[in-house]
PDB file of C-alpha atoms in Angstrom:
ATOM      1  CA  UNK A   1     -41.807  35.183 -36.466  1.00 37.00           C
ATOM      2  CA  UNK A   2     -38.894  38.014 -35.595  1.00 41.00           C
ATOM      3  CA  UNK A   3     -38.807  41.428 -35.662  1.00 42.00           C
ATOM      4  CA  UNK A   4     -38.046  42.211 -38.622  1.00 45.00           C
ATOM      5  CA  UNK A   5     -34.342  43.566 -39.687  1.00 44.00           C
ATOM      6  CA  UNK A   6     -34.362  47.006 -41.224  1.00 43.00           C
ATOM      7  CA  UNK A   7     -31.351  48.363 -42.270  1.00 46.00           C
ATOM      8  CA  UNK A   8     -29.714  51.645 -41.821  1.00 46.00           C
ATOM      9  CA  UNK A   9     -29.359  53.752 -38.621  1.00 41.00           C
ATOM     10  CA  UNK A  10     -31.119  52.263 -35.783  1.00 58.00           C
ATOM     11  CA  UNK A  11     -30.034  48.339 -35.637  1.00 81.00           C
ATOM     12  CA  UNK A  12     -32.473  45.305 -33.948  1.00 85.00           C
ATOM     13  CA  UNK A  13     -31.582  46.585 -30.519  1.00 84.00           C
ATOM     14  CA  UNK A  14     -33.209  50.143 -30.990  1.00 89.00           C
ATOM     15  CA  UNK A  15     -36.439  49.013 -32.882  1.00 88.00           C
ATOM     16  CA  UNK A  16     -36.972  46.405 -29.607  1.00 89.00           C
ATOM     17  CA  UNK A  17     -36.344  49.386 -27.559  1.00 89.00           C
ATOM     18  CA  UNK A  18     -38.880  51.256 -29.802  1.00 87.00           C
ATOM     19  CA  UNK A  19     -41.311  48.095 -29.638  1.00 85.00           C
ATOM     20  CA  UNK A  20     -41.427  48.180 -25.492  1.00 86.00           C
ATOM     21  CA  UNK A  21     -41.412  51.874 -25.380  1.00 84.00           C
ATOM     22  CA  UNK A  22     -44.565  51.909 -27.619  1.00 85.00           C
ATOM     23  CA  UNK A  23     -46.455  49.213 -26.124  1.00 81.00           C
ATOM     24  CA  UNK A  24     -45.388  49.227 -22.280  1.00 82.00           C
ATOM     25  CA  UNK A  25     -47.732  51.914 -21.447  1.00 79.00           C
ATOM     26  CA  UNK A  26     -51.016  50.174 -22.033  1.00 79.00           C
ATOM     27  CA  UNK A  27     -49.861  47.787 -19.756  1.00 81.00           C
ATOM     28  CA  UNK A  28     -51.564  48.218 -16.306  1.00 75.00           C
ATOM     29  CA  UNK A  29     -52.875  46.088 -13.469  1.00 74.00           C
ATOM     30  CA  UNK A  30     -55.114  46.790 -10.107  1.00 67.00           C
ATOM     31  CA  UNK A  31     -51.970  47.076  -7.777  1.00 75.00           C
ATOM     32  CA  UNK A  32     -50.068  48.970  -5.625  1.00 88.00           C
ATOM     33  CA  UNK A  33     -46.808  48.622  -7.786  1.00 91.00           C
ATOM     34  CA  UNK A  34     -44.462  51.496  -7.387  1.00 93.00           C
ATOM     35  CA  UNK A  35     -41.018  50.813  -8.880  1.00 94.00           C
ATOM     36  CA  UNK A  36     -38.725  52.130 -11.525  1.00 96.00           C
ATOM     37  CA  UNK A  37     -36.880  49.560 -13.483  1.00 96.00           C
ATOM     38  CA  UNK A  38     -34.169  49.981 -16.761  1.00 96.00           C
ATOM     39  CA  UNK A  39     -34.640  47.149 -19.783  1.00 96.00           C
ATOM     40  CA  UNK A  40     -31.721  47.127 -21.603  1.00 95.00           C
ATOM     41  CA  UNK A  41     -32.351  45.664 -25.488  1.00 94.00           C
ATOM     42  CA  UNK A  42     -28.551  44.853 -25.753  1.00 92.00           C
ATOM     43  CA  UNK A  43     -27.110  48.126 -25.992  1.00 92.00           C
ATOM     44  CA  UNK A  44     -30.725  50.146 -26.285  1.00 93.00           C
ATOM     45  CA  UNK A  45     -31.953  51.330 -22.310  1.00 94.00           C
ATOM     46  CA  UNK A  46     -35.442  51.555 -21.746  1.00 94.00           C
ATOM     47  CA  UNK A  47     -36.029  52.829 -18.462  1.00 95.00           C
ATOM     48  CA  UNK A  48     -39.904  52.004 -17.317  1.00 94.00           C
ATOM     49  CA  UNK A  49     -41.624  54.049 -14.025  1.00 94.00           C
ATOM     50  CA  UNK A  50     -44.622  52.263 -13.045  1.00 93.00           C
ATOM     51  CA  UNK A  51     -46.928  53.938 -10.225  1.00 92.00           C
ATOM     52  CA  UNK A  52     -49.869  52.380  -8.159  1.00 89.00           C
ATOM     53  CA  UNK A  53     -49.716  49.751 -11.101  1.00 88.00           C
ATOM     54  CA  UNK A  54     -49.730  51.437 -14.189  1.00 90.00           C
ATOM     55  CA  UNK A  55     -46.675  52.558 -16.633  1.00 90.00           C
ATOM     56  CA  UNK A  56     -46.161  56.639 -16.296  1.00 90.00           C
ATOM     57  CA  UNK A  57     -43.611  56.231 -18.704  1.00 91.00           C
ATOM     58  CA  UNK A  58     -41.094  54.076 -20.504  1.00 91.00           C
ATOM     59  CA  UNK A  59     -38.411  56.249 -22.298  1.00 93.00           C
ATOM     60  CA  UNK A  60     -34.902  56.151 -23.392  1.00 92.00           C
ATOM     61  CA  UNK A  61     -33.096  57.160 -20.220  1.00 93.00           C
ATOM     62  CA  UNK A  62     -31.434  61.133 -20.496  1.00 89.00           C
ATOM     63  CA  UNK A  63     -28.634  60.091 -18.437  1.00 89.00           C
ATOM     64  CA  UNK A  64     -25.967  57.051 -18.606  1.00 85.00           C
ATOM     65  CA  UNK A  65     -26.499  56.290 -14.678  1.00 88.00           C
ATOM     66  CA  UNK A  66     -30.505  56.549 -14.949  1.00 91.00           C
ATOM     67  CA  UNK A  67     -31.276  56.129 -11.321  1.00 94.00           C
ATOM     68  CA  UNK A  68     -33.738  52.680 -10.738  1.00 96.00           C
ATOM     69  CA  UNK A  69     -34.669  49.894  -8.745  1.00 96.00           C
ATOM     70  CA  UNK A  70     -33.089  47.163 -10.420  1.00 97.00           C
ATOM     71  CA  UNK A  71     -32.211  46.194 -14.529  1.00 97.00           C
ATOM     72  CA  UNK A  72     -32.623  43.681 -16.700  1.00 97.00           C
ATOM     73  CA  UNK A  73     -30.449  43.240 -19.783  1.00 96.00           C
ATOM     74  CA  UNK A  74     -30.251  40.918 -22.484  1.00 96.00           C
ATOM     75  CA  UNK A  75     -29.457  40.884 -25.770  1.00 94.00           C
ATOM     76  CA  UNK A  76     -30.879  41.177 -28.976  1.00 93.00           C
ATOM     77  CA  UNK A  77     -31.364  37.586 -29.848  1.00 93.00           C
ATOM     78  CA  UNK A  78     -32.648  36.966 -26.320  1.00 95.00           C
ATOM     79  CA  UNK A  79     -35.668  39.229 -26.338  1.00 94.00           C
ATOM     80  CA  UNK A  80     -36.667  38.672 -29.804  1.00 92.00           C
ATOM     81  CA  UNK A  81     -36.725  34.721 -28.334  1.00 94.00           C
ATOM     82  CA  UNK A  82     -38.823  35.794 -25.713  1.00 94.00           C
ATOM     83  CA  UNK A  83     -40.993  37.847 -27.299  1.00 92.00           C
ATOM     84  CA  UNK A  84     -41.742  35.430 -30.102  1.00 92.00           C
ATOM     85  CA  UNK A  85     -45.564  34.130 -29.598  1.00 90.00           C
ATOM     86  CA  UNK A  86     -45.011  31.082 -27.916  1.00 92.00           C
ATOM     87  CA  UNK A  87     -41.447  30.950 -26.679  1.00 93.00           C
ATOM     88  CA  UNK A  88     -39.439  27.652 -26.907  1.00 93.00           C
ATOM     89  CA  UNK A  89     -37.878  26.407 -24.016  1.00 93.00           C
ATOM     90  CA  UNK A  90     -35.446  27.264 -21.651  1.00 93.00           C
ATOM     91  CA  UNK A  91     -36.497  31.245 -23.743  1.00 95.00           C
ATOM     92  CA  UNK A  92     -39.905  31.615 -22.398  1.00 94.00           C
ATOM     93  CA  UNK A  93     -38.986  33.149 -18.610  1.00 94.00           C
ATOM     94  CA  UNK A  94     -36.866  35.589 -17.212  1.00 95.00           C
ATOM     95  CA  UNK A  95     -35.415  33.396 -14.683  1.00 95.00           C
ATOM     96  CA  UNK A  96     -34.859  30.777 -17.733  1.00 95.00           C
ATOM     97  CA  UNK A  97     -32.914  33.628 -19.775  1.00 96.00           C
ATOM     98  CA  UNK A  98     -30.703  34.055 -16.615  1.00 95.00           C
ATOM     99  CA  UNK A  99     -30.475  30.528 -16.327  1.00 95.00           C
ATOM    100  CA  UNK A 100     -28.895  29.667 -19.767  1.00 94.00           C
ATOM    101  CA  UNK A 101     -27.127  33.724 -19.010  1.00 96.00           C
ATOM    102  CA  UNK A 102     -28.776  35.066 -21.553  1.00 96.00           C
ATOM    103  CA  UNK A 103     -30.194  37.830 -18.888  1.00 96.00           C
ATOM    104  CA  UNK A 104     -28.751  39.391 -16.029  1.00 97.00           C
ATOM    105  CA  UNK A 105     -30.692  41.039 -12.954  1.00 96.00           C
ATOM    106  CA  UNK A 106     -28.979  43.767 -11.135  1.00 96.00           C
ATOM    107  CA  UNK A 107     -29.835  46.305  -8.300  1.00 96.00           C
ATOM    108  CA  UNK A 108     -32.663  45.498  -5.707  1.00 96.00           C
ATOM    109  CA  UNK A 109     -34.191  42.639  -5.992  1.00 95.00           C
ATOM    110  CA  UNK A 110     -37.114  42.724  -3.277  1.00 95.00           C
ATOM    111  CA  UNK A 111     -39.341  45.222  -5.715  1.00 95.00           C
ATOM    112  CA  UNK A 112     -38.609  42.669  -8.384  1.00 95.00           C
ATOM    113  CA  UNK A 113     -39.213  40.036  -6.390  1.00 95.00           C
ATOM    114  CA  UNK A 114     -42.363  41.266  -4.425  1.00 94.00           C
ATOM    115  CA  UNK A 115     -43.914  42.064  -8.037  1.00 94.00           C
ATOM    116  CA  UNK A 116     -42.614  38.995 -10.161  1.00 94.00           C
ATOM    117  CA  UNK A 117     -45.971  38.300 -11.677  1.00 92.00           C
ATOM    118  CA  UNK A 118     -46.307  41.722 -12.965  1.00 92.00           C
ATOM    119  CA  UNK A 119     -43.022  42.673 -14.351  1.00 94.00           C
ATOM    120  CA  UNK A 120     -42.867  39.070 -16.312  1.00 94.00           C
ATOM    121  CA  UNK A 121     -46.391  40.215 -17.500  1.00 91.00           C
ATOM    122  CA  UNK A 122     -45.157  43.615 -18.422  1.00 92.00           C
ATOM    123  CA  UNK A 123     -42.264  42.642 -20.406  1.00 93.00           C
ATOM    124  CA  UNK A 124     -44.425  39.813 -22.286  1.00 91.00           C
ATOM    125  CA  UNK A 125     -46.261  42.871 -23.900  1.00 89.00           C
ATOM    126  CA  UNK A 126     -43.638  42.519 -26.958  1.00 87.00           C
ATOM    127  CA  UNK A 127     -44.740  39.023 -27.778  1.00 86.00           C
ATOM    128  CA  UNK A 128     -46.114  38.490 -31.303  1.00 73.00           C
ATOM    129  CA  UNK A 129     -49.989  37.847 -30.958  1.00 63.00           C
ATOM    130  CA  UNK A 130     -50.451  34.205 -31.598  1.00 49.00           C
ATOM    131  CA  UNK A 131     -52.813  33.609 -34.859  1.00 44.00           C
TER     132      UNK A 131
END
């Protein structure tokens, strides 16, 4: 199942935005995560602060140069892939989506890195619920 299209203003881009902006923040986990990463939903930034393991905040970023740790961006058609409830091959990772280049990670890698499991786990919070 996709998000659905709505016309008018905001396009598929902004209500994924909207989607991880509104559910990011009940995401939390017992660990000493401290990082600040941007999620770009093909043109729509998200930029996502997470301290001693849970989201402060995930919010469109006030600047154009939000300052972070690293980024991930994809586009539209990539994260509504993802995000769909069980994710067909070669879409169901982030290191799969950079594989077929459907996602590019930028900036430092060793908070990414030394917190893999939870950032895949935090942006998996705009799968679909399986039935």
């Amino acid at each position: 199942m996709e998000v659905p299209f709505l016309p008018g203003e905001e396009g598929r881009g902004a209500q994924l935005a909207g989607r991880f902006r509104r559910l990011a923040p009940s995401f939390s986990r017992a660990r000493a995560v401290h990082l600040d990463m941007l999620v770009r939903f093909g043109e729509h930034p998200v930029l996502v602060r997470v301290r001693d393991g849970r989201v402060d905040s995930a919010e469109t970023p006030s600047t154009p140069l939000p300052s972070c740790d690293f980024s991930l961006r994809a586009s539209e058609e990539a994260w509504l892939r993802f995000w769909q409830a069980v994710p067909a091959a070669g879409w169901h990772d982030i290191f799969a989506l950079g594989k077929r280049r459907a996602l590019s990670i930028e900036g430092n890698l060793q908070p990414l890195m030394a917190h893999l499991q939870y950032v895949k786990d935090l942006l998996a919070v705009g799968r679909e619920a399986q039935a």
